[in-house]
Coordinates of C-alpha atoms and ligand atoms in Angstrom, one line a residue:
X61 CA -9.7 20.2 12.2
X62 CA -7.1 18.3 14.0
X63 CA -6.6 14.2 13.6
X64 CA -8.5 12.5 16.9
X65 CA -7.4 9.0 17.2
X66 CA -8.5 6.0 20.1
X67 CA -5.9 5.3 22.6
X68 CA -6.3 2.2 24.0
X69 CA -4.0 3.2 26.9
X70 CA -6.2 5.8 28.0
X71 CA -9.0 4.5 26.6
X72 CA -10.2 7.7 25.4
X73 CA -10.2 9.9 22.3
X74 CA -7.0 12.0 21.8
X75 CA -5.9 14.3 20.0
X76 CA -2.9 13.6 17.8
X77 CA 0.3 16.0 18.8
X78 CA 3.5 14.6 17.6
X79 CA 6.6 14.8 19.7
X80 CA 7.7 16.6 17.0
X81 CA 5.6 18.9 14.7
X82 CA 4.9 18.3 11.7
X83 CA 6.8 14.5 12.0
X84 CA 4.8 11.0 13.0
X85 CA 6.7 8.0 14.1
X86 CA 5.2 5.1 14.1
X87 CA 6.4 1.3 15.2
X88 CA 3.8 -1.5 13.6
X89 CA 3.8 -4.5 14.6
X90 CA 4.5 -7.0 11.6
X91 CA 3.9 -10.6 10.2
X92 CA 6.1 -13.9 11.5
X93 CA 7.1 -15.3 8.1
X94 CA 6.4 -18.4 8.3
X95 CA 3.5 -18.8 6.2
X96 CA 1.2 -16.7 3.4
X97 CA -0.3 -13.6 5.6
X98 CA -4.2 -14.3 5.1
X99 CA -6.9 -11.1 4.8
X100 CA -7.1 -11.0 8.6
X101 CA -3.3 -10.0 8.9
X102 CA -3.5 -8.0 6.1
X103 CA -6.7 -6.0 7.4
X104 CA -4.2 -5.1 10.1
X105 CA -1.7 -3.7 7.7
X106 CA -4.4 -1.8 5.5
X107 CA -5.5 0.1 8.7
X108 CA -2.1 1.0 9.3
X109 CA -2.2 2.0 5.4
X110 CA -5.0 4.0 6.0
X111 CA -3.5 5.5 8.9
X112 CA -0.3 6.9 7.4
X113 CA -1.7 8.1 3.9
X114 CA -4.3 10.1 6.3
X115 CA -1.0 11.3 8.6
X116 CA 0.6 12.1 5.2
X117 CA -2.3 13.8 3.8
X118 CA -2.6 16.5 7.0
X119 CA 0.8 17.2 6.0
X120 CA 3.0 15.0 8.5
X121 CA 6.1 14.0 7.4
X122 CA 5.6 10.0 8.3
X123 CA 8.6 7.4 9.9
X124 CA 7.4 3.9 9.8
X125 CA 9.0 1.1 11.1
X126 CA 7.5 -2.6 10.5
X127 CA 9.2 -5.6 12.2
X128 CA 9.6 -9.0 10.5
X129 CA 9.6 -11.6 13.1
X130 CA 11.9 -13.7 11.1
X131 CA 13.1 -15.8 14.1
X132 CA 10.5 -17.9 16.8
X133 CA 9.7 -21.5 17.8
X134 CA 7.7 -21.8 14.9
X135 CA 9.9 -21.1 12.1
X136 CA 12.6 -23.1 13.6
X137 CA 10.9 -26.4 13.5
X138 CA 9.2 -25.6 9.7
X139 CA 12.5 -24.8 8.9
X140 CA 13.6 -28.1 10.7
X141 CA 11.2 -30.0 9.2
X142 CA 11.6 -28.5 5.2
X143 CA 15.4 -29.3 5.9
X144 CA 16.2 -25.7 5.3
X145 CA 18.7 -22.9 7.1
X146 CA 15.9 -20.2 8.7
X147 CA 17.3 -17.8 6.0
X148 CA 16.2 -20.1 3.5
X149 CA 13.2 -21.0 4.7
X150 CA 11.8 -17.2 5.7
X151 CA 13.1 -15.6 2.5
X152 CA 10.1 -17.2 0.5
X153 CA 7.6 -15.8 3.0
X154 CA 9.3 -12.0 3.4
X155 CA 9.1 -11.9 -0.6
X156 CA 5.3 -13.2 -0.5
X157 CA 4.7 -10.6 1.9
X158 CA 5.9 -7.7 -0.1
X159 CA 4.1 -9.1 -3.2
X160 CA 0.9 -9.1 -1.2
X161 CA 1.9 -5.3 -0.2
X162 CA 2.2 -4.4 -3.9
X163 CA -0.8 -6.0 -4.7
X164 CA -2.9 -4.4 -2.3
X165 CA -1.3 -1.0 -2.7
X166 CA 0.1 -0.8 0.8
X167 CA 3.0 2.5 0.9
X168 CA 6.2 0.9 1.7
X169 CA 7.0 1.7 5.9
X170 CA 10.5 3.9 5.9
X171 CA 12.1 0.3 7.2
X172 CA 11.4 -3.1 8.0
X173 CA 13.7 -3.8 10.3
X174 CA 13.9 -8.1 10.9
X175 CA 14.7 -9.8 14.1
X176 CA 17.5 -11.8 13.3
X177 CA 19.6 -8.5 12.2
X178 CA 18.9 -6.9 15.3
X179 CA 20.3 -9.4 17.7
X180 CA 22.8 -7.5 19.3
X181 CA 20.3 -3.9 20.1
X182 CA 18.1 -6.7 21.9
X183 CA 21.3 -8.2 23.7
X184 CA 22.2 -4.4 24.8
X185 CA 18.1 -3.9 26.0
X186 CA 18.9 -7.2 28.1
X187 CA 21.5 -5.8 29.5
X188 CA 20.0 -2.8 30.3
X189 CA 17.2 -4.4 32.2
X190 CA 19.3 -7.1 33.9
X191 CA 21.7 -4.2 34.8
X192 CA 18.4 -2.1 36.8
X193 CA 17.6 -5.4 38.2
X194 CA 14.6 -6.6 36.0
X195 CA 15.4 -10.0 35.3
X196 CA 16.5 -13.2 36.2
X197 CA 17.7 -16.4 35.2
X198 CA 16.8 -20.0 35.3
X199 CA 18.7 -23.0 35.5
X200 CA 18.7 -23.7 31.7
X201 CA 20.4 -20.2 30.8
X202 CA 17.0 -18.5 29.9
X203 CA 16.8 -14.9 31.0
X204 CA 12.9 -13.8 32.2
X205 CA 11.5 -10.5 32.7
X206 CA 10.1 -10.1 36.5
X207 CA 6.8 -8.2 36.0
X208 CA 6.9 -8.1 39.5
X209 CA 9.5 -5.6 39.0
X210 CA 7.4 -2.8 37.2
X211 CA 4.5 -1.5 38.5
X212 CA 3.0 -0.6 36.0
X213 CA 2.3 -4.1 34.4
X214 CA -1.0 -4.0 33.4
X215 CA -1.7 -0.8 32.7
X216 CA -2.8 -1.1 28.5
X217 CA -4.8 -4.1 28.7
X218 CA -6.1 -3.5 32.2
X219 CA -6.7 -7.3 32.5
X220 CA -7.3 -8.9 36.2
X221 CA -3.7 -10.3 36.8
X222 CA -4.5 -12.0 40.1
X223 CA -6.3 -14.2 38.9
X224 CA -3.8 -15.1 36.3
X225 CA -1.3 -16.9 38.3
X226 CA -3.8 -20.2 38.9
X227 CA -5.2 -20.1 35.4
X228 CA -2.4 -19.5 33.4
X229 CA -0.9 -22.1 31.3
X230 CA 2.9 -23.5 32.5
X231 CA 4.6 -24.7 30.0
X232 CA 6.9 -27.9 30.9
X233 CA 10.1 -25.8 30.0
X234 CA 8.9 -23.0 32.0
X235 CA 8.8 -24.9 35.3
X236 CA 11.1 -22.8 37.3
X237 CA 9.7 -19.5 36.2
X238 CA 9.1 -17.1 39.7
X239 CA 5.7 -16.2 38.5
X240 CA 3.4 -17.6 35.0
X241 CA 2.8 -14.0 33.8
X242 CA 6.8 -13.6 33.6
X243 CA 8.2 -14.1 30.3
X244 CA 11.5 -14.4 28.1
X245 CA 13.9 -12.1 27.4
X246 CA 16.4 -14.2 25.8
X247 CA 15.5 -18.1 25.6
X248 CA 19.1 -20.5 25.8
X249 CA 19.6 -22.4 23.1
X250 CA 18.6 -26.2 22.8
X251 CA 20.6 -29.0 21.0
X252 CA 20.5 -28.5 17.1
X253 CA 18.7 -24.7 16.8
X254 CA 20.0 -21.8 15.3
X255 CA 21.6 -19.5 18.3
X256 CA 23.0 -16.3 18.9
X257 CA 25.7 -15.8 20.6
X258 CA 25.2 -13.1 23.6
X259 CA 27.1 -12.0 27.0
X260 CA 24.7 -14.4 28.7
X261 CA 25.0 -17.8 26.6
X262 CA 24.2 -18.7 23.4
X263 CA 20.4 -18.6 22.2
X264 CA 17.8 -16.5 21.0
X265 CA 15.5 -13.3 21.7
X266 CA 11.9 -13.7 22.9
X267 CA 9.4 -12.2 20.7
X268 CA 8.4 -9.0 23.1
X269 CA 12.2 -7.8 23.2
X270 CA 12.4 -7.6 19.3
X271 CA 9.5 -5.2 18.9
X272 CA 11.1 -3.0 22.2
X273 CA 14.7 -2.9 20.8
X274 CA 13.5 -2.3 17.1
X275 CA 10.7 0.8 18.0
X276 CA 13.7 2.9 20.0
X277 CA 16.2 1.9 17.6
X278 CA 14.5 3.5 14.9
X279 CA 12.4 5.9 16.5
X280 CA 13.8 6.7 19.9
X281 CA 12.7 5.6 23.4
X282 CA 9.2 7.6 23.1
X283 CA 7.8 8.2 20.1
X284 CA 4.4 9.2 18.8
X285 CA 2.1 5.9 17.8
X286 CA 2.2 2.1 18.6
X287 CA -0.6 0.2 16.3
X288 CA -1.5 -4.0 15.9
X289 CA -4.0 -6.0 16.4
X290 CA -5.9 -6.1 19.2
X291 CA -4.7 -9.5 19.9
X292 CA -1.3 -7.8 20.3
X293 CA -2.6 -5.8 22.9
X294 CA -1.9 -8.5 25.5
X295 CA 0.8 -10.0 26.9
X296 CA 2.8 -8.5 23.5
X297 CA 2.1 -4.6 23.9
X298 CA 1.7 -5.3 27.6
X299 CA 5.1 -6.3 27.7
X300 CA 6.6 -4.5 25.5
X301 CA 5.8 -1.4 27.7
X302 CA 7.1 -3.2 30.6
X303 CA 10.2 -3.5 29.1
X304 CA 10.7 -0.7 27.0
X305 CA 9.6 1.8 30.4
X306 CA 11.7 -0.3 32.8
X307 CA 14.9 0.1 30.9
X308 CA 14.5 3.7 30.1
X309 CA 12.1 5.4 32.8
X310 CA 10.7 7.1 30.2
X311 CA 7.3 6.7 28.5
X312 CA 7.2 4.9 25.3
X313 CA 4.5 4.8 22.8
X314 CA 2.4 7.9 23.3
X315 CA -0.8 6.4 21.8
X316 CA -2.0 3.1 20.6
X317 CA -3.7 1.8 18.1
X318 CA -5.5 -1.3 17.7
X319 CA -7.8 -2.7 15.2
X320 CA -10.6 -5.3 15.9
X321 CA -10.1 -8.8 14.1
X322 CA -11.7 -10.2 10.4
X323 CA -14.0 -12.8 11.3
X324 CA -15.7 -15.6 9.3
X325 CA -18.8 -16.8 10.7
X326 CA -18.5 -14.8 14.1
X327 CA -15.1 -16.7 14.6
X328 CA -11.4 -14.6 14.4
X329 CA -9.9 -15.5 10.6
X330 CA -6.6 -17.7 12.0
X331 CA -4.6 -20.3 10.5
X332 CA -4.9 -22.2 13.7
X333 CA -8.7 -22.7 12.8
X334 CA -8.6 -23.3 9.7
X335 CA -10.8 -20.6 8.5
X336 CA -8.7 -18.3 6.5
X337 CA -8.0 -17.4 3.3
X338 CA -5.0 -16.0 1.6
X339 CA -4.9 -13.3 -0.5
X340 CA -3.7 -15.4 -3.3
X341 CA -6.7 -17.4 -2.8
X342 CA -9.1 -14.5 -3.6
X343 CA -7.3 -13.8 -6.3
X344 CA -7.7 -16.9 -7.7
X345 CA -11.4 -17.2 -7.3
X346 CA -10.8 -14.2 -9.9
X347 CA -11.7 -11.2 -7.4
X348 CA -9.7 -7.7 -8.4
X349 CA -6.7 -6.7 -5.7
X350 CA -8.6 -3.5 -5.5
X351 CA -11.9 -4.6 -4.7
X352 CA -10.4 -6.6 -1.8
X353 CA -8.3 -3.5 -0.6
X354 CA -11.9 -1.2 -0.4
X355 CA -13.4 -4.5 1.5
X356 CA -10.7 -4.6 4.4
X357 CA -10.8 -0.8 4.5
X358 CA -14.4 -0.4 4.4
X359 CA -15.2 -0.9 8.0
X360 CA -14.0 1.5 10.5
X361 CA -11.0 -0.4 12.4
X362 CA -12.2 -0.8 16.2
X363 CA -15.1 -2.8 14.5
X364 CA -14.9 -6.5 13.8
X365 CA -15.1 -7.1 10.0
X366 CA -17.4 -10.2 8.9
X367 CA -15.8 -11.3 5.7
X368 CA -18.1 -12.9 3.5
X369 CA -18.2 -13.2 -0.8
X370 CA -21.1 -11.2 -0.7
X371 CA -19.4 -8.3 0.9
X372 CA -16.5 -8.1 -1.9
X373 CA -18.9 -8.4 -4.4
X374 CA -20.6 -5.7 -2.8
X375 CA -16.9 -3.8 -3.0
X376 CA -16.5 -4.4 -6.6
X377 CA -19.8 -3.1 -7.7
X378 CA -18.8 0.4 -5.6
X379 CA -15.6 0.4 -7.5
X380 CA -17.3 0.2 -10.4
X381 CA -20.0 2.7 -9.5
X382 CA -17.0 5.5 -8.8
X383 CA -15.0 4.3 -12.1
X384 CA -18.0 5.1 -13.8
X385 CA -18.5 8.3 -12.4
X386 CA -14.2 9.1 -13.1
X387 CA -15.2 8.4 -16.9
X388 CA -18.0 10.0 -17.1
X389 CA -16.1 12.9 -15.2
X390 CA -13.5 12.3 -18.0
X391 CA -16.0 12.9 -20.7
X392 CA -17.6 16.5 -19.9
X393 CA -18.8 17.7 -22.8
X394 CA -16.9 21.6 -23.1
X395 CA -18.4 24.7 -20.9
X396 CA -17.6 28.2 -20.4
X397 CA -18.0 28.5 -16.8
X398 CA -17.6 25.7 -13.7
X399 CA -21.5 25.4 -12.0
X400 CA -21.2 27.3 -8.4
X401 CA -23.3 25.0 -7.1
X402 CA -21.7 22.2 -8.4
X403 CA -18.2 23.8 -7.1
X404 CA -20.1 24.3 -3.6
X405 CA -21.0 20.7 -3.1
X406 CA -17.6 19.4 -4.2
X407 CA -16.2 21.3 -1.5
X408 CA -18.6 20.1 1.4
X409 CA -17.8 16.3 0.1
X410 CA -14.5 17.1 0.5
X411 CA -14.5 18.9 4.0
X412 CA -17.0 16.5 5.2
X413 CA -14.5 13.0 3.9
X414 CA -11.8 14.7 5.9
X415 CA -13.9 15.0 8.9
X416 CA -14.8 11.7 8.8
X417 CA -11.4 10.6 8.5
X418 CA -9.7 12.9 11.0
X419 CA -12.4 11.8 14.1
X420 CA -10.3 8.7 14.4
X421 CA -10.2 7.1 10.9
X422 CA -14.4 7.0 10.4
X423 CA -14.1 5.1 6.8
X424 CA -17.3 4.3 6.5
X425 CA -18.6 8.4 6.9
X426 CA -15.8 9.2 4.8
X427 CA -16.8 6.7 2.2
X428 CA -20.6 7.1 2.3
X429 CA -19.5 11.0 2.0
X430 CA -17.9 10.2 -1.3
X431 CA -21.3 8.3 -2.8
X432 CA -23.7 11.0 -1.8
X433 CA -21.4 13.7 -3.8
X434 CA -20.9 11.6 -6.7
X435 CA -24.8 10.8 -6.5
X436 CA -25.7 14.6 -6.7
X437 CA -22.9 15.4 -9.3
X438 CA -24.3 12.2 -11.3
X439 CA -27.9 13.9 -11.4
X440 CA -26.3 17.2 -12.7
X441 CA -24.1 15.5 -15.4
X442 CA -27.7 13.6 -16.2
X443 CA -29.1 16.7 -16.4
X444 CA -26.7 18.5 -18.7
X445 CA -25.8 20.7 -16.1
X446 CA -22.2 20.0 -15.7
X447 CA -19.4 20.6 -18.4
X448 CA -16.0 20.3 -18.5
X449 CA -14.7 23.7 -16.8
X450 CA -16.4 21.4 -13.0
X451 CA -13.4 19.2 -14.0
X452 CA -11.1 20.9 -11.5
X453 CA -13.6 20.9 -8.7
X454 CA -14.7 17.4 -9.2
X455 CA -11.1 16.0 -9.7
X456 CA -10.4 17.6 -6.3
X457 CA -12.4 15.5 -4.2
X458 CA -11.7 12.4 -6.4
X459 CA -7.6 13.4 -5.5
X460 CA -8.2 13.7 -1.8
X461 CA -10.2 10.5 -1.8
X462 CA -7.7 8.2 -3.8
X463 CA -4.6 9.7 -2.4
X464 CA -6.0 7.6 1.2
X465 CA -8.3 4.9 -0.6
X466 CA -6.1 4.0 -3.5
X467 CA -8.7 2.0 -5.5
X468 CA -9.3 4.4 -9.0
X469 CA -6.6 3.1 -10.7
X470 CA -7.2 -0.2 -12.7
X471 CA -4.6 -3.2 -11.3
X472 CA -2.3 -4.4 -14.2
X473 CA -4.1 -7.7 -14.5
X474 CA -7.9 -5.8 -15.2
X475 CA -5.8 -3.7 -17.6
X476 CA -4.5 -6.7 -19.1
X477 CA -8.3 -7.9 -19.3
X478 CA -9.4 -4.8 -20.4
X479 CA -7.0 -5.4 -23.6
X480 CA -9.0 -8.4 -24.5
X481 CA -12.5 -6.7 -24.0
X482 CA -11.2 -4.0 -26.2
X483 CA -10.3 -6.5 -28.9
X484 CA -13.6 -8.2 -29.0
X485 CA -15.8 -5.0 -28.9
X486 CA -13.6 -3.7 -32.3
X487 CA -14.5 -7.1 -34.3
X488 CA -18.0 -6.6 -33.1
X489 CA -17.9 -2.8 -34.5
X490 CA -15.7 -4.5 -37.8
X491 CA -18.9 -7.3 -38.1
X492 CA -21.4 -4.1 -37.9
X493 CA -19.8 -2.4 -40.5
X494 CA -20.0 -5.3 -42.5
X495 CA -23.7 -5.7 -42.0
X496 CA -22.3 -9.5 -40.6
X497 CA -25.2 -8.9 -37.9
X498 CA -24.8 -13.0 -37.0
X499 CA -21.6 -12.5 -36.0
X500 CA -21.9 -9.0 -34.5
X501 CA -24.7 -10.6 -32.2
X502 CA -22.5 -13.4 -31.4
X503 CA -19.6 -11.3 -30.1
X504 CA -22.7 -9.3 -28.0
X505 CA -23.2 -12.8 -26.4
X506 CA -19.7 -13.3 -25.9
X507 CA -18.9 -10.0 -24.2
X508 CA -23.0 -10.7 -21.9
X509 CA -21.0 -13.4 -20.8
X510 CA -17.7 -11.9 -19.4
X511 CA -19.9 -9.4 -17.9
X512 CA -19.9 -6.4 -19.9
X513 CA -22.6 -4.3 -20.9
X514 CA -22.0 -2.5 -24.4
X515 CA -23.9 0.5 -25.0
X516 CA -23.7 2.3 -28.4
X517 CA -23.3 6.1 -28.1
X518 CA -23.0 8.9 -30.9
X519 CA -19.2 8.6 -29.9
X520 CA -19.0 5.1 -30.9
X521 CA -19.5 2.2 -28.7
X522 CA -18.7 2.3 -24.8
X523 CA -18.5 -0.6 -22.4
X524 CA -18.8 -1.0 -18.7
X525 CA -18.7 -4.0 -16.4
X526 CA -22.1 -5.4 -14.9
X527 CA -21.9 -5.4 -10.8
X528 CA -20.7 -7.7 -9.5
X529 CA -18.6 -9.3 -12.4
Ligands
LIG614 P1 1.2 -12.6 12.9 O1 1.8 -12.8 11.5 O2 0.4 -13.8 13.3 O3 2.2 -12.1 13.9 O4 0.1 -11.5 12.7 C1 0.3 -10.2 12.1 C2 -0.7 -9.2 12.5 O5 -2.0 -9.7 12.1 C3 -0.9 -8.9 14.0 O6 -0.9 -7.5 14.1 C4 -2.2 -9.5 14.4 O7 -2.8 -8.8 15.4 C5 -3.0 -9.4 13.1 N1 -4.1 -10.4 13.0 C6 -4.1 -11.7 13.2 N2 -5.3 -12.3 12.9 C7 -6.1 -11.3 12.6 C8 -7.5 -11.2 12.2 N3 -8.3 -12.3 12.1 N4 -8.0 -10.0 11.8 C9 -7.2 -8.9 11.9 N5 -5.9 -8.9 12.3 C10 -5.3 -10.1 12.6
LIG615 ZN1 5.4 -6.3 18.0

């Protein structure tokens, strides 16, 4: 079955044909580093996750490109105000950021291109646009695009533009602008910032042109797939089309993606409320990076995601439930012959979680395909039906499933844990041995209260987290 995917442009269903077969190139829109990302942002960058390990798993060789915005009003004045170069002062947030990737298991994009070493390919776009007569120029050396200029402004976010002119907000060094809705190219420099020196003055790119120049540099002037939030969609995608189109005649991004925002309490998860939390901060309330990575991609992506404690509680005891399952999957007792039946139903999970995923990312079908297999192949492992030689047909569908999902594998600080759980459950089987029975009960109590359930099997003793811990 082929990949379907939303287009917000067309607003329809389409299906995915590269420009090139068997390659997908892909521009995503990336953080500003000037502060922690918090889970909202970062839901943003698991879709895209989930969206290249499913391109990669239908066999597409995959060119990412990710832009750090490592230049903008903000970051000057917190760089201004922490007495730092920008440099200085981005550096720490770039490295948080890839932490936070690593932590969360997010595949590396091919390159993540930043702003401030692509000054000149936004200078050259300029030029482009002020050569075709896009742009003009204001008395304080600012260069704006004229979305008068290109027809087709509007045309992804389809928003009412006339009414735009009386609403929208002027701001004081934006006076002399021809029309509100117009916006910067290239902004001059003011006394004491960090410029760039250009054939039109020294000062700095706007935040539109970066994403323009970047996505062709790296992936031509049309390529296959444009993805952010859907806050991106306007004025940033909006005007990065107007750009990108106007300087080439050509069309650029083929199909957009956008997914819906995290929300807390019905309200969008931003630092400007207030309402956010990092991912450090989850991590330090002691939940497990991969519980919070099957949160954020547990709701299909055009859907707002409610965050709530609950809910990754809720992920952590599914975790569980399929880590479980891998174990018990591990421990087949030998067979002759794999179950036909057993075989059978592996292979519907499987065809049925690639459906799922393939009508425009449906995670929540794909992942409520996953639990009713390992339901059913839990009942015939209960009922002695299963053996070993199902391995092969079982570890299939686990494969397909963790090659997108990425959450089987214990993170280093669990295994860490784990260590220490060991340790405890061996002094408890020392204290039995002994007959100690005080002190064997005691390290029971110990372990009841880290959360782990010890049960004692033929094999010796085996131990399992209680949801939710
Ligand atoms: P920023 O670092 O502010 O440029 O944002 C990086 C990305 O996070 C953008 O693609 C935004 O659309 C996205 N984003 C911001 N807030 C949220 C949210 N609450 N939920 C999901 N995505 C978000
Ligand atoms: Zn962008």
């Amino acid at each position: 079955m082929a990949l379907a995917l939303y287009d917000t442009l067309r607003r329809e269903r389409v299906t995915f044909e590269p420009l090139e077969p068997g390659c997908a190139r892909m521009y995503t829109c990336g953080p500003t580093v000037h502060d922690f990302a918090h889970i909202g942002n970062l839901r943003t960058f698991l879709f895209e996750d989930l969206l290249r390990r499913v391109l990669e798993a239908r066999g597409y060789d995959v060119t990412q490109v990710m832009n750090l915005t490592d230049v903008d009003d903000k970051i000057i004045q917190k760089a201004r105000a922490s007495g730092e170069t920008i440099a200085e002062f981005t550096s720490r947030y770039t490295q948080a950021f890839f932490e936070d990737l690593t932590t969360l298991r997010v595949e590396r994009a091919e390159h993540y291109p930043t702003a401030t070493g692509h000054i000149d390919a936004m200078v050259d776009l300029v030029k482009r646009l002020e050569a075709a007569g896009h742009t003009y120029r204001t008395d304080d050396g600012s260069i704006w695009f004229r979305i008068a200029s290109f027809p087709g402004y509007g045309k992804l976010s389809r928003i009412d533009l006339s009414g735009m002119r009386d609403g929208a907000r002027v701001e004081s060094d934006e006076y002399d602008k021809e029309d509100p809705k117009d916006f910067a190219l290239w902004k001059a420099a003011k006394p004491g910032e960090e410029a760039w020196d250009s054939g039109f003055g020294r000062g700095r790119p706007g935040w539109h042109i970066e994403c323009s120049a970047m996505s062709m540099a790296y992936l031509g002037e049309t390529f296959d797939i444009h993805t952010g939030g859907v806050d991106n969609i306007f004025p940033h995608h909006e005007n990065e089309i107007a750009q990108s189109e106007a300087a080439t005649g050509r069309p650029f991004a083929r199909i957009w993606l956008h997914a819906e925002h995290l929300i807390v309490d019905g309200q969008k998860m931003a630092k400007s409320l207030g309402n956010f939390f990092t991912l450090r901060d989850l991590l330090e309330r002691g939940y497990r990076p991969r519980a919070i990575r099957y949160l954020l991609l547990s709701v299909h992506y055009r859907q707002q995601l409610n965050f709530t404690f609950a809910g990754l509680d809720q992920a952590a005891a599914s975790i569980e439930r399929l880590s479980d399952f891998v174990r018990r999957v591990e421990e087949l007792p030998p067979g002759a012959a794999p179950v036909e039946e057993l075989a059978a139903r592996s292979h519907r999970a499987r065809e049925a979680f690639e459906e799922a995923l393939d009508d425009d990312l449906n995670t929540s079908r794909a992942l409520a395909a996953v639990f009713e297999w390992v339901r059913d192949a839990n009942r015939a492992i209960d009922e002695g039906r299963a053996s070993a030689a199902d391995r092969p047909a079982l570890e299939a569908v686990l494969e397909a499933f963790d090659a997108v999902y990425d959450v089987l594998t214990p993170d280093a600080e669990e295994l860490r844990l784990d260590e220490g759980i060991q340790a405890l459950i061996d002094e408890r089987e020392a204290a039995r041995r002994e007959r100690d029975w005080n002190r064997a009960d005691a390290l029971r109590g110990r372990l009841e209260e880290l959360g782990i359930v010890v049960e004692d099997t033929p094999a010796g003793p085996r131990w399992k987290r209680s949801p939710g811990a």
